[in-house]
CSV table of N, CA and C in Angstrom, one decimal:
chain,number,residue,atom,x,y,z
T,1466,MET,N,-26.0,-28.8,-1.2
T,1466,MET,CA,-26.7,-27.7,-0.7
T,1466,MET,C,-25.8,-26.8,0.1
T,1467,ALA,N,-25.1,-27.4,1.0
T,1467,ALA,CA,-24.2,-26.7,1.9
T,1467,ALA,C,-23.2,-25.9,1.1
T,1468,GLY,N,-22.6,-26.5,0.1
T,1468,GLY,CA,-21.6,-25.8,-0.7
T,1468,GLY,C,-22.2,-24.6,-1.4
T,1469,GLY,N,-23.4,-24.7,-1.9
T,1469,GLY,CA,-24.1,-23.5,-2.5
T,1469,GLY,C,-24.3,-22.4,-1.5
T,1470,GLU,N,-24.7,-22.8,-0.3
T,1470,GLU,CA,-25.0,-21.8,0.7
T,1470,GLU,C,-23.7,-21.1,1.1
T,1471,THR,N,-22.6,-21.9,1.2
T,1471,THR,CA,-21.3,-21.3,1.6
T,1471,THR,C,-20.9,-20.3,0.5
T,1472,GLY,N,-21.1,-20.7,-0.8
T,1472,GLY,CA,-20.7,-19.8,-1.9
T,1472,GLY,C,-21.5,-18.5,-1.9
T,1473,MET,N,-22.8,-18.7,-1.6
T,1473,MET,CA,-23.6,-17.5,-1.5
T,1473,MET,C,-23.2,-16.6,-0.3
T,1474,THR,N,-22.9,-17.2,0.8
T,1474,THR,CA,-22.4,-16.4,1.9
T,1474,THR,C,-21.1,-15.7,1.6
T,1475,ARG,N,-20.2,-16.4,1.0
T,1475,ARG,CA,-18.9,-15.8,0.6
T,1475,ARG,C,-19.1,-14.6,-0.3
T,1476,THR,N,-20.0,-14.8,-1.3
T,1476,THR,CA,-20.3,-13.7,-2.2
T,1476,THR,C,-20.9,-12.5,-1.5
T,1477,HIS,N,-21.9,-12.8,-0.6
T,1477,HIS,CA,-22.5,-11.7,0.1
T,1477,HIS,C,-21.5,-11.0,1.0
T,1478,LEU,N,-20.6,-11.8,1.6
T,1478,LEU,CA,-19.6,-11.2,2.5
T,1478,LEU,C,-18.6,-10.3,1.7
T,1479,GLN,N,-18.2,-10.8,0.5
T,1479,GLN,CA,-17.4,-10.0,-0.4
T,1479,GLN,C,-18.0,-8.7,-0.8
T,1480,ALA,N,-19.3,-8.8,-1.2
T,1480,ALA,CA,-20.1,-7.6,-1.6
T,1480,ALA,C,-20.2,-6.6,-0.4
T,1481,LEU,N,-20.4,-7.2,0.8
T,1481,LEU,CA,-20.5,-6.3,2.0
T,1481,LEU,C,-19.2,-5.7,2.3
T,1482,ARG,N,-18.1,-6.4,2.2
T,1482,ARG,CA,-16.8,-5.9,2.5
T,1482,ARG,C,-16.5,-4.7,1.5
T,1483,HIS,N,-16.8,-5.0,0.2
T,1483,HIS,CA,-16.5,-4.0,-0.8
T,1483,HIS,C,-17.3,-2.7,-0.5
T,1484,ALA,N,-18.6,-2.9,-0.1
T,1484,ALA,CA,-19.5,-1.7,0.2
T,1484,ALA,C,-18.9,-0.9,1.4
T,1485,VAL,N,-18.4,-1.6,2.4
T,1485,VAL,CA,-17.9,-1.0,3.6
T,1485,VAL,C,-16.6,-0.3,3.2
T,1486,GLU,N,-15.7,-0.9,2.4
T,1486,GLU,CA,-14.5,-0.3,2.0
T,1486,GLU,C,-14.7,1.0,1.2
T,1487,MET,N,-15.7,1.0,0.3
T,1487,MET,CA,-15.9,2.1,-0.5
T,1487,MET,C,-16.5,3.3,0.4
T,1488,THR,N,-17.4,2.9,1.3
T,1488,THR,CA,-17.9,3.9,2.2
T,1488,THR,C,-16.9,4.5,3.1
T,1489,LEU,N,-16.0,3.7,3.7
T,1489,LEU,CA,-14.9,4.3,4.5
T,1489,LEU,C,-13.9,5.2,3.6
T,1490,GLN,N,-13.7,4.7,2.4
T,1490,GLN,CA,-12.8,5.6,1.6
T,1490,GLN,C,-13.5,6.9,1.2
T,1491,ARG,N,-14.8,6.9,1.0
T,1491,ARG,CA,-15.5,8.1,0.7
T,1491,ARG,C,-15.5,9.0,1.9
T,1492,LEU,N,-15.7,8.4,3.1
T,1492,LEU,CA,-15.7,9.2,4.3
T,1492,LEU,C,-14.3,9.9,4.5
T,1493,ALA,N,-13.3,9.1,4.3
T,1493,ALA,CA,-11.9,9.6,4.5
T,1493,ALA,C,-11.7,10.8,3.5
T,1494,ASP,N,-12.2,10.6,2.3
T,1494,ASP,CA,-12.1,11.7,1.3
T,1494,ASP,C,-12.8,12.9,1.7
T,1495,VAL,N,-14.0,12.8,2.2
T,1495,VAL,CA,-14.8,13.9,2.6
T,1495,VAL,C,-14.1,14.6,3.8
T,1496,LEU,N,-13.6,13.9,4.7
T,1496,LEU,CA,-12.9,14.4,5.9
T,1496,LEU,C,-11.6,15.1,5.4
T,1497,GLY,N,-10.9,14.5,4.4
T,1497,GLY,CA,-9.7,15.2,3.9
T,1497,GLY,C,-10.0,16.5,3.2
T,1498,ARG,N,-11.1,16.5,2.4
T,1498,ARG,CA,-11.5,17.7,1.7
T,1498,ARG,C,-11.8,18.9,2.7
T,1499,LEU,N,-12.4,18.5,3.9
T,1499,LEU,CA,-12.7,19.5,4.9
T,1499,LEU,C,-11.4,20.0,5.6
T,1500,THR,N,-10.4,19.1,5.7
T,1500,THR,CA,-9.3,19.5,6.5
T,1500,THR,C,-8.0,19.8,5.7
T,1501,ARG,N,-8.0,19.4,4.5
T,1501,ARG,CA,-6.8,19.6,3.7
T,1501,ARG,C,-7.2,19.8,2.2
T,1502,GLY,N,-6.4,20.7,1.6
T,1502,GLY,CA,-6.7,21.0,0.2
T,1502,GLY,C,-6.2,19.9,-0.7
T,1503,MET,N,-5.1,19.2,-0.3
T,1503,MET,CA,-4.5,18.2,-1.1
T,1503,MET,C,-3.9,17.1,-0.1
T,1504,THR,N,-3.9,15.9,-0.5
T,1504,THR,CA,-3.3,14.9,0.3
T,1504,THR,C,-2.0,14.4,-0.3
T,1505,LEU,N,-1.1,14.0,0.6
T,1505,LEU,CA,0.2,13.5,0.2
T,1505,LEU,C,0.5,12.2,0.9
T,1506,GLY,N,0.9,11.2,0.2
T,1506,GLY,CA,1.2,9.9,0.9
T,1506,GLY,C,2.6,9.4,0.4
T,1507,VAL,N,3.0,8.4,1.1
T,1507,VAL,CA,4.3,7.7,0.7
T,1507,VAL,C,4.0,6.2,0.6
T,1508,ARG,N,4.8,5.6,-0.2
T,1508,ARG,CA,4.8,4.1,-0.3
T,1508,ARG,C,6.3,3.7,-0.4
T,1509,ALA,N,6.5,2.5,0.1
T,1509,ALA,CA,7.9,1.9,0.0
T,1509,ALA,C,7.9,0.7,-0.8
T,1510,PHE,N,8.8,0.7,-1.8
T,1510,PHE,CA,9.0,-0.5,-2.6
T,1510,PHE,C,10.3,-1.2,-2.0
T,1511,VAL,N,10.0,-2.1,-1.0
T,1511,VAL,CA,11.1,-2.7,-0.3
T,1511,VAL,C,11.5,-4.0,-1.0
T,1512,VAL,N,12.7,-4.1,-1.3
T,1512,VAL,CA,13.3,-5.2,-2.0
T,1512,VAL,C,14.3,-5.9,-1.1
T,1513,GLY,N,14.1,-7.2,-0.8
T,1513,GLY,CA,15.0,-7.9,0.0
T,1513,GLY,C,16.2,-8.3,-0.8
T,1514,PRO,N,17.3,-8.8,-0.1
T,1514,PRO,CA,18.5,-9.2,-0.7
T,1514,PRO,C,18.3,-10.4,-1.7
T,1515,ASP,N,17.2,-11.1,-1.5
T,1515,ASP,CA,16.8,-12.2,-2.5
T,1515,ASP,C,15.9,-11.8,-3.6
T,1516,GLY,N,15.6,-10.5,-3.7
T,1516,GLY,CA,14.8,-9.9,-4.7
T,1516,GLY,C,13.3,-9.9,-4.4
T,1517,ARG,N,12.9,-10.5,-3.3
T,1517,ARG,CA,11.5,-10.5,-3.0
T,1517,ARG,C,11.0,-9.2,-2.5
T,1518,ILE,N,9.8,-8.9,-2.7
T,1518,ILE,CA,9.2,-7.6,-2.5
T,1518,ILE,C,8.2,-7.7,-1.3
T,1519,PHE,N,8.3,-6.7,-0.4
T,1519,PHE,CA,7.5,-6.7,0.8
T,1519,PHE,C,6.1,-6.0,0.5
T,1520,LEU,N,5.0,-6.7,0.7
T,1520,LEU,CA,3.7,-6.2,0.5
T,1520,LEU,C,2.8,-6.4,1.8
T,1521,VAL,N,1.8,-5.6,1.9
T,1521,VAL,CA,0.9,-5.6,3.0
T,1521,VAL,C,-0.6,-5.7,2.5
T,1522,LYS,N,-1.4,-6.2,3.4
T,1522,LYS,CA,-2.8,-6.3,3.1
T,1522,LYS,C,-3.6,-5.6,4.2
T,1523,HIS,N,-4.3,-4.6,3.8
T,1523,HIS,CA,-5.1,-3.7,4.8
T,1523,HIS,C,-6.4,-4.3,5.1
T,1524,SER,N,-6.9,-4.0,6.3
T,1524,SER,CA,-8.2,-4.5,6.7
T,1524,SER,C,-9.3,-3.7,6.0
T,1525,TYR,N,-9.1,-2.5,5.6
T,1525,TYR,CA,-10.1,-1.6,5.1
T,1525,TYR,C,-10.2,-1.4,3.6
T,1526,VAL,N,-9.3,-2.1,2.9
T,1526,VAL,CA,-9.3,-2.0,1.4
T,1526,VAL,C,-8.7,-3.3,0.9
T,1527,GLY,N,-9.3,-3.8,-0.2
T,1527,GLY,CA,-8.9,-5.1,-0.8
T,1527,GLY,C,-7.5,-5.1,-1.5
T,1528,GLY,N,-6.9,-6.2,-1.6
T,1528,GLY,CA,-5.7,-6.4,-2.3
T,1528,GLY,C,-4.4,-6.2,-1.5
T,1529,TRP,N,-3.3,-6.6,-2.2
T,1529,TRP,CA,-2.0,-6.4,-1.6
T,1529,TRP,C,-1.4,-5.1,-2.1
T,1530,HIS,N,-0.7,-4.4,-1.2
T,1530,HIS,CA,-0.2,-3.1,-1.6
T,1530,HIS,C,1.3,-2.9,-1.1
T,1531,LEU,N,1.9,-1.9,-1.6
T,1531,LEU,CA,3.2,-1.5,-1.1
T,1531,LEU,C,2.9,-0.9,0.3
T,1532,PRO,N,3.8,-1.0,1.3
T,1532,PRO,CA,3.5,-0.4,2.6
T,1532,PRO,C,3.6,1.1,2.5
T,1533,GLY,N,2.8,1.8,3.3
T,1533,GLY,CA,2.9,3.2,3.3
T,1533,GLY,C,1.6,3.9,3.8
T,1534,GLY,N,1.5,5.2,3.7
T,1534,GLY,CA,0.4,5.9,4.2
T,1534,GLY,C,0.5,7.4,4.1
T,1535,GLY,N,-0.3,8.1,4.8
T,1535,GLY,CA,-0.3,9.6,4.7
T,1535,GLY,C,0.8,10.2,5.4
T,1536,VAL,N,1.2,11.4,4.8
T,1536,VAL,CA,2.2,12.2,5.4
T,1536,VAL,C,1.5,13.1,6.4
T,1537,GLU,N,1.9,13.1,7.6
T,1537,GLU,CA,1.2,13.9,8.7
T,1537,GLU,C,1.8,15.3,8.7
T,1538,PRO,N,1.0,16.3,9.2
T,1538,PRO,CA,1.5,17.7,9.3
T,1538,PRO,C,2.8,17.7,10.1
T,1539,GLY,N,3.8,18.4,9.6
T,1539,GLY,CA,5.1,18.5,10.3
T,1539,GLY,C,6.1,17.4,9.9
T,1540,GLU,N,5.7,16.4,9.2
T,1540,GLU,CA,6.5,15.3,8.8
T,1540,GLU,C,7.2,15.6,7.4
T,1541,THR,N,8.4,15.1,7.2
T,1541,THR,CA,8.9,15.1,5.9
T,1541,THR,C,8.5,13.8,5.2
T,1542,LEU,N,8.7,13.7,3.9
T,1542,LEU,CA,8.4,12.5,3.2
T,1542,LEU,C,9.1,11.3,3.8
T,1543,LEU,N,10.4,11.5,4.1
T,1543,LEU,CA,11.2,10.4,4.7
T,1543,LEU,C,10.8,10.0,6.1
T,1544,ASP,N,10.4,11.1,6.9
T,1544,ASP,CA,9.9,10.8,8.2
T,1544,ASP,C,8.7,9.9,8.1
T,1545,ALA,N,7.8,10.2,7.2
T,1545,ALA,CA,6.5,9.4,7.1
T,1545,ALA,C,6.8,8.0,6.6
T,1546,LEU,N,7.8,7.9,5.6
T,1546,LEU,CA,8.1,6.6,5.1
T,1546,LEU,C,8.7,5.7,6.2
T,1547,VAL,N,9.6,6.3,7.0
T,1547,VAL,CA,10.2,5.5,8.1
T,1547,VAL,C,9.1,5.1,9.1
T,1548,ARG,N,8.2,6.0,9.5
T,1548,ARG,CA,7.2,5.7,10.4
T,1548,ARG,C,6.3,4.6,9.9
T,1549,GLU,N,5.9,4.7,8.6
T,1549,GLU,CA,5.0,3.7,8.0
T,1549,GLU,C,5.6,2.3,7.9
T,1550,LEU,N,6.9,2.3,7.6
T,1550,LEU,CA,7.6,1.0,7.5
T,1550,LEU,C,7.7,0.3,8.9
T,1551,ARG,N,7.9,1.1,9.9
T,1551,ARG,CA,7.9,0.6,11.3
T,1551,ARG,C,6.5,0.0,11.7
T,1552,GLU,N,5.5,0.9,11.4
T,1552,GLU,CA,4.2,0.5,11.8
T,1552,GLU,C,3.7,-0.7,11.0
T,1553,GLU,N,4.0,-0.8,9.7
T,1553,GLU,CA,3.4,-1.9,8.9
T,1553,GLU,C,4.2,-3.1,8.7
T,1554,GLY,N,5.5,-3.0,8.9
T,1554,GLY,CA,6.4,-4.1,8.7
T,1554,GLY,C,7.5,-4.3,9.7
T,1555,ASN,N,7.6,-3.5,10.7
T,1555,ASN,CA,8.8,-3.5,11.6
T,1555,ASN,C,10.1,-3.5,10.8
T,1556,LEU,N,10.1,-2.7,9.8
T,1556,LEU,CA,11.3,-2.5,8.9
T,1556,LEU,C,11.9,-1.1,9.2
T,1557,GLU,N,13.2,-1.0,9.1
T,1557,GLU,CA,13.9,0.2,9.3
T,1557,GLU,C,15.0,0.4,8.2
T,1558,PRO,N,14.9,1.4,7.4
T,1558,PRO,CA,15.9,1.6,6.3
T,1558,PRO,C,17.3,1.8,7.0
T,1559,THR,N,18.3,1.2,6.4
T,1559,THR,CA,19.7,1.4,6.9
T,1559,THR,C,20.5,2.2,5.9
T,1560,ALA,N,19.9,2.7,4.9
T,1560,ALA,CA,20.5,3.6,3.9
T,1560,ALA,C,19.4,4.5,3.4
T,1561,PRO,N,19.8,5.6,2.8
T,1561,PRO,CA,18.7,6.5,2.4
T,1561,PRO,C,17.9,5.8,1.2
T,1562,PRO,N,16.5,5.8,1.4
T,1562,PRO,CA,15.7,5.4,0.3
T,1562,PRO,C,15.8,6.3,-0.9
T,1563,VAL,N,15.6,5.7,-2.1
T,1563,VAL,CA,15.7,6.4,-3.3
T,1563,VAL,C,14.3,6.7,-3.9
T,1564,LEU,N,14.0,8.0,-4.2
T,1564,LEU,CA,12.7,8.4,-4.8
T,1564,LEU,C,12.6,7.7,-6.1
T,1565,HIS,N,11.5,7.0,-6.3
T,1565,HIS,CA,11.2,6.3,-7.6
T,1565,HIS,C,10.4,7.3,-8.4
T,1566,GLY,N,9.4,7.9,-7.8
T,1566,GLY,CA,8.5,8.8,-8.6
T,1566,GLY,C,7.4,9.4,-7.7
T,1567,MET,N,6.8,10.4,-8.2
T,1567,MET,CA,5.6,11.0,-7.6
T,1567,MET,C,4.5,10.7,-8.5
T,1568,PHE,N,3.4,10.3,-7.9
T,1568,PHE,CA,2.2,9.8,-8.7
T,1568,PHE,C,0.9,10.5,-8.3
T,1569,PHE,N,0.1,10.8,-9.3
T,1569,PHE,CA,-1.2,11.4,-9.0
T,1569,PHE,C,-2.2,10.2,-8.9
T,1570,ASN,N,-2.8,10.0,-7.8
T,1570,ASN,CA,-3.7,8.9,-7.5
T,1570,ASN,C,-5.1,9.5,-7.5
T,1571,ASP,N,-5.8,9.5,-8.6
T,1571,ASP,CA,-7.2,10.0,-8.6
T,1571,ASP,C,-8.2,9.0,-8.6
T,1572,THR,N,-7.9,7.8,-8.1
T,1572,THR,CA,-8.9,6.7,-8.1
T,1572,THR,C,-10.0,7.0,-7.2
T,1573,LEU,N,-9.7,7.7,-6.1
T,1573,LEU,CA,-10.8,8.1,-5.1
T,1573,LEU,C,-11.0,9.6,-5.0
T,1574,SER,N,-10.0,10.3,-5.3
T,1574,SER,CA,-10.1,11.8,-5.1
T,1574,SER,C,-9.2,12.5,-6.1
T,1575,PRO,N,-9.6,13.6,-6.6
T,1575,PRO,CA,-8.8,14.4,-7.5
T,1575,PRO,C,-7.7,15.2,-6.9
T,1576,ARG,N,-7.3,14.9,-5.6
T,1576,ARG,CA,-6.3,15.7,-4.9
T,1576,ARG,C,-5.3,14.8,-4.2
T,1577,ASN,N,-5.1,13.6,-4.6
T,1577,ASN,CA,-4.2,12.7,-3.9
T,1577,ASN,C,-2.9,12.4,-4.6
T,1578,HIS,N,-1.8,12.6,-4.0
T,1578,HIS,CA,-0.5,12.4,-4.6
T,1578,HIS,C,0.3,11.4,-3.7
T,1579,VAL,N,1.1,10.6,-4.3
T,1579,VAL,CA,1.9,9.5,-3.6
T,1579,VAL,C,3.3,9.6,-4.1
T,1580,ALA,N,4.2,9.6,-3.1
T,1580,ALA,CA,5.7,9.5,-3.4
T,1580,ALA,C,6.1,8.0,-3.1
T,1581,VAL,N,6.7,7.4,-4.1
T,1581,VAL,CA,7.2,6.0,-4.0
T,1581,VAL,C,8.7,6.0,-3.9
T,1582,PHE,N,9.2,5.4,-2.8
T,1582,PHE,CA,10.6,5.3,-2.6
T,1582,PHE,C,11.0,3.8,-2.7
T,1583,VAL,N,12.2,3.6,-3.3
T,1583,VAL,CA,12.8,2.2,-3.3
T,1583,VAL,C,13.7,2.0,-2.1
T,1584,VAL,N,13.5,1.0,-1.3
T,1584,VAL,CA,14.2,0.7,-0.1
T,1584,VAL,C,14.9,-0.7,-0.4
T,1585,ARG,N,16.2,-0.7,-0.6
T,1585,ARG,CA,17.0,-1.9,-0.8
T,1585,ARG,C,17.8,-2.3,0.4
T,1586,ASN,N,18.1,-1.3,1.3
T,1586,ASN,CA,18.9,-1.6,2.5
T,1586,ASN,C,18.0,-1.3,3.7
T,1587,PHE,N,17.8,-2.4,4.5
T,1587,PHE,CA,16.9,-2.3,5.6
T,1587,PHE,C,17.2,-3.4,6.6
T,1588,ARG,N,16.7,-3.3,7.8
T,1588,ARG,CA,16.7,-4.4,8.7
T,1588,ARG,C,15.3,-4.5,9.3
T,1589,GLN,N,15.1,-5.8,9.7
T,1589,GLN,CA,13.8,-6.0,10.3
T,1589,GLN,C,14.0,-6.0,11.8
T,1590,ILE,N,13.3,-5.1,12.5
T,1590,ILE,CA,13.6,-4.9,13.9
T,1590,ILE,C,12.7,-5.8,14.8
T,1591,GLY,N,11.9,-6.6,14.1
T,1591,GLY,CA,11.0,-7.5,14.8
T,1591,GLY,C,10.0,-8.1,13.8
T,1592,GLU,N,9.5,-9.2,14.1
T,1592,GLU,CA,8.5,-9.8,13.2
T,1592,GLU,C,7.2,-9.0,13.2
T,1593,PRO,N,6.7,-8.6,12.0
T,1593,PRO,CA,5.5,-7.8,11.9
T,1593,PRO,C,4.3,-8.6,12.5
T,1594,VAL,N,3.5,-7.9,13.2
T,1594,VAL,CA,2.3,-8.5,13.9
T,1594,VAL,C,1.1,-7.9,13.3
T,1595,PRO,N,0.2,-8.8,12.7
T,1595,PRO,CA,-1.0,-8.2,12.1
T,1595,PRO,C,-1.8,-7.5,13.2
T,1596,ASP,N,-2.5,-6.4,12.8
T,1596,ASP,CA,-3.3,-5.6,13.8
T,1596,ASP,C,-4.6,-5.2,13.1
T,1597,LEU,N,-5.2,-4.2,13.6
T,1597,LEU,CA,-6.5,-3.7,13.1
T,1597,LEU,C,-6.3,-3.1,11.7
T,1598,GLU,N,-5.2,-2.6,11.4
T,1598,GLU,CA,-5.0,-2.0,10.0
T,1598,GLU,C,-4.4,-3.0,9.1
T,1599,ILE,N,-3.3,-3.6,9.4
T,1599,ILE,CA,-2.6,-4.6,8.6
T,1599,ILE,C,-2.9,-6.0,9.0
T,1600,ILE,N,-3.6,-6.7,8.1
T,1600,ILE,CA,-4.1,-8.0,8.5
T,1600,ILE,C,-3.2,-9.1,7.9
T,1601,ALA,N,-2.3,-8.8,7.0
T,1601,ALA,CA,-1.3,-9.7,6.5
T,1601,ALA,C,-0.2,-9.0,5.9
T,1602,HIS,N,1.0,-9.7,5.8
T,1602,HIS,CA,2.2,-9.1,5.2
T,1602,HIS,C,3.1,-10.2,4.7
T,1603,GLY,N,4.0,-9.8,3.9
T,1603,GLY,CA,5.0,-10.8,3.5
T,1603,GLY,C,5.9,-10.4,2.4
T,1604,PHE,N,7.0,-11.1,2.2
T,1604,PHE,CA,7.9,-10.9,1.1
T,1604,PHE,C,7.6,-11.9,0.0
T,1605,PHE,N,7.4,-11.4,-1.2
T,1605,PHE,CA,7.0,-12.2,-2.3
T,1605,PHE,C,7.9,-12.1,-3.5
T,1606,SER,N,8.2,-13.3,-4.1
T,1606,SER,CA,9.0,-13.2,-5.3
T,1606,SER,C,8.1,-12.8,-6.5
T,1607,LEU,N,8.7,-12.4,-7.6
T,1607,LEU,CA,7.9,-11.9,-8.7
T,1607,LEU,C,6.9,-12.9,-9.2
T,1608,ASP,N,7.3,-14.2,-9.2
T,1608,ASP,CA,6.5,-15.2,-9.7
T,1608,ASP,C,5.5,-15.8,-8.7
T,1609,GLU,N,5.5,-15.2,-7.5
T,1609,GLU,CA,4.6,-15.7,-6.5
T,1609,GLU,C,3.8,-14.6,-5.9
T,1610,LEU,N,3.6,-13.5,-6.6
T,1610,LEU,CA,2.8,-12.4,-6.1
T,1610,LEU,C,1.3,-12.9,-5.9
T,1611,PRO,N,0.7,-12.5,-4.8
T,1611,PRO,CA,-0.7,-12.9,-4.6
T,1611,PRO,C,-1.6,-12.4,-5.8
T,1612,ASN,N,-2.6,-13.2,-6.1
T,1612,ASN,CA,-3.5,-12.9,-7.2
T,1612,ASN,C,-4.1,-11.5,-7.1
T,1613,ASP,N,-4.4,-11.1,-5.9
T,1613,ASP,CA,-5.1,-9.9,-5.7
T,1613,ASP,C,-4.1,-8.7,-5.4
T,1614,THR,N,-2.9,-8.8,-5.8
T,1614,THR,CA,-2.0,-7.7,-5.8
T,1614,THR,C,-2.6,-6.6,-6.7
T,1615,THR,N,-2.7,-5.4,-6.2
T,1615,THR,CA,-3.4,-4.3,-6.9
T,1615,THR,C,-2.7,-3.9,-8.2
T,1616,ARG,N,-3.5,-3.4,-9.1
T,1616,ARG,CA,-3.0,-2.9,-10.4
T,1616,ARG,C,-1.8,-1.9,-10.2
T,1617,ALA,N,-2.0,-0.9,-9.3
T,1617,ALA,CA,-1.0,0.1,-9.1
T,1617,ALA,C,0.3,-0.5,-8.5
T,1618,THR,N,0.2,-1.5,-7.6
T,1618,THR,CA,1.3,-2.1,-7.1
T,1618,THR,C,2.1,-2.9,-8.2
T,1619,ARG,N,1.3,-3.6,-9.0
T,1619,ARG,CA,2.0,-4.3,-10.2
T,1619,ARG,C,2.6,-3.3,-11.1
T,1620,ALA,N,2.0,-2.2,-11.3
T,1620,ALA,CA,2.6,-1.2,-12.2
T,1620,ALA,C,4.0,-0.7,-11.6
T,1621,ARG,N,4.0,-0.4,-10.3
T,1621,ARG,CA,5.3,0.0,-9.7
T,1621,ARG,C,6.4,-1.1,-9.8
T,1622,ILE,N,5.9,-2.4,-9.7
T,1622,ILE,CA,6.9,-3.5,-9.8
T,1622,ILE,C,7.5,-3.5,-11.2
T,1623,ILE,N,6.6,-3.4,-12.2
T,1623,ILE,CA,7.1,-3.4,-13.6
T,1623,ILE,C,8.1,-2.2,-13.8
T,1624,GLU,N,7.8,-1.1,-13.2
T,1624,GLU,CA,8.7,0.1,-13.4
T,1624,GLU,C,10.0,-0.1,-12.7
T,1625,VAL,N,10.0,-0.6,-11.5
T,1625,VAL,CA,11.2,-0.7,-10.7
T,1625,VAL,C,12.1,-1.9,-11.2
T,1626,VAL,N,11.4,-3.0,-11.3
T,1626,VAL,CA,12.1,-4.3,-11.6
T,1626,VAL,C,12.3,-4.5,-13.1
T,1627,GLY,N,11.3,-4.1,-13.8
T,1627,GLY,CA,11.3,-4.4,-15.3
T,1627,GLY,C,11.8,-3.2,-16.1
T,1628,GLY,N,12.0,-2.1,-15.5
T,1628,GLY,CA,12.6,-0.9,-16.2
T,1628,GLY,C,11.5,-0.2,-17.1
T,1629,ALA,N,10.3,-0.5,-16.9
T,1629,ALA,CA,9.2,0.2,-17.7
T,1629,ALA,C,9.3,1.7,-17.4
T,1630,PRO,N,8.8,2.5,-18.3
T,1630,PRO,CA,8.8,4.0,-18.1
T,1630,PRO,C,7.9,4.3,-16.9
T,1631,VAL,N,8.3,5.3,-16.1
T,1631,VAL,CA,7.5,5.7,-14.9
T,1631,VAL,C,6.3,6.5,-15.4
T,1632,ARG,N,5.1,6.1,-15.0
T,1632,ARG,CA,3.9,6.8,-15.3
T,1632,ARG,C,3.6,7.8,-14.2
T,1633,GLU,N,2.9,8.9,-14.6
T,1633,GLU,CA,2.6,9.9,-13.6
T,1633,GLU,C,1.4,9.6,-12.8
T,1634,ARG,N,0.5,8.7,-13.3
T,1634,ARG,CA,-0.7,8.3,-12.6
T,1634,ARG,C,-0.6,7.0,-11.9
T,1635,TRP,N,-1.2,7.0,-10.8
T,1635,TRP,CA,-1.1,5.8,-9.9
T,1635,TRP,C,-1.8,4.6,-10.6
């Protein structure tokens, strides 16, 4: 009986989390529509010397993602990338990141674009500490990616590591 109750509770919590995530994403989209005509974000495909890839898990959306976020007014793409890497992973590029591609991400809004940069040269300026935004992080080998790594993250991995054609859509 206790196992069944735990399973039901976990299912209810997962459903609640999904509902909260979708509500927050919709609110962010509405706010963005009121304040910006189009949104622009950056993501970093960070590859360690051992070939492992740095991923983060957010508190407000499910799955594992490439680190990154929105480009703020007055920031260049690289300024935003460096800021996001520091905030989410305590990582700092030591050589210029290479633009992998620009992607149209219409999963939540028809106005969202994401620039993905490959970062192969970096230093870790401190151990990342989970916070209210990033609840987990880590470097993962290709054969040890978390099961809930997002479809878009897996697509970027296949493009960068596997040499697949770069798609325009996230």
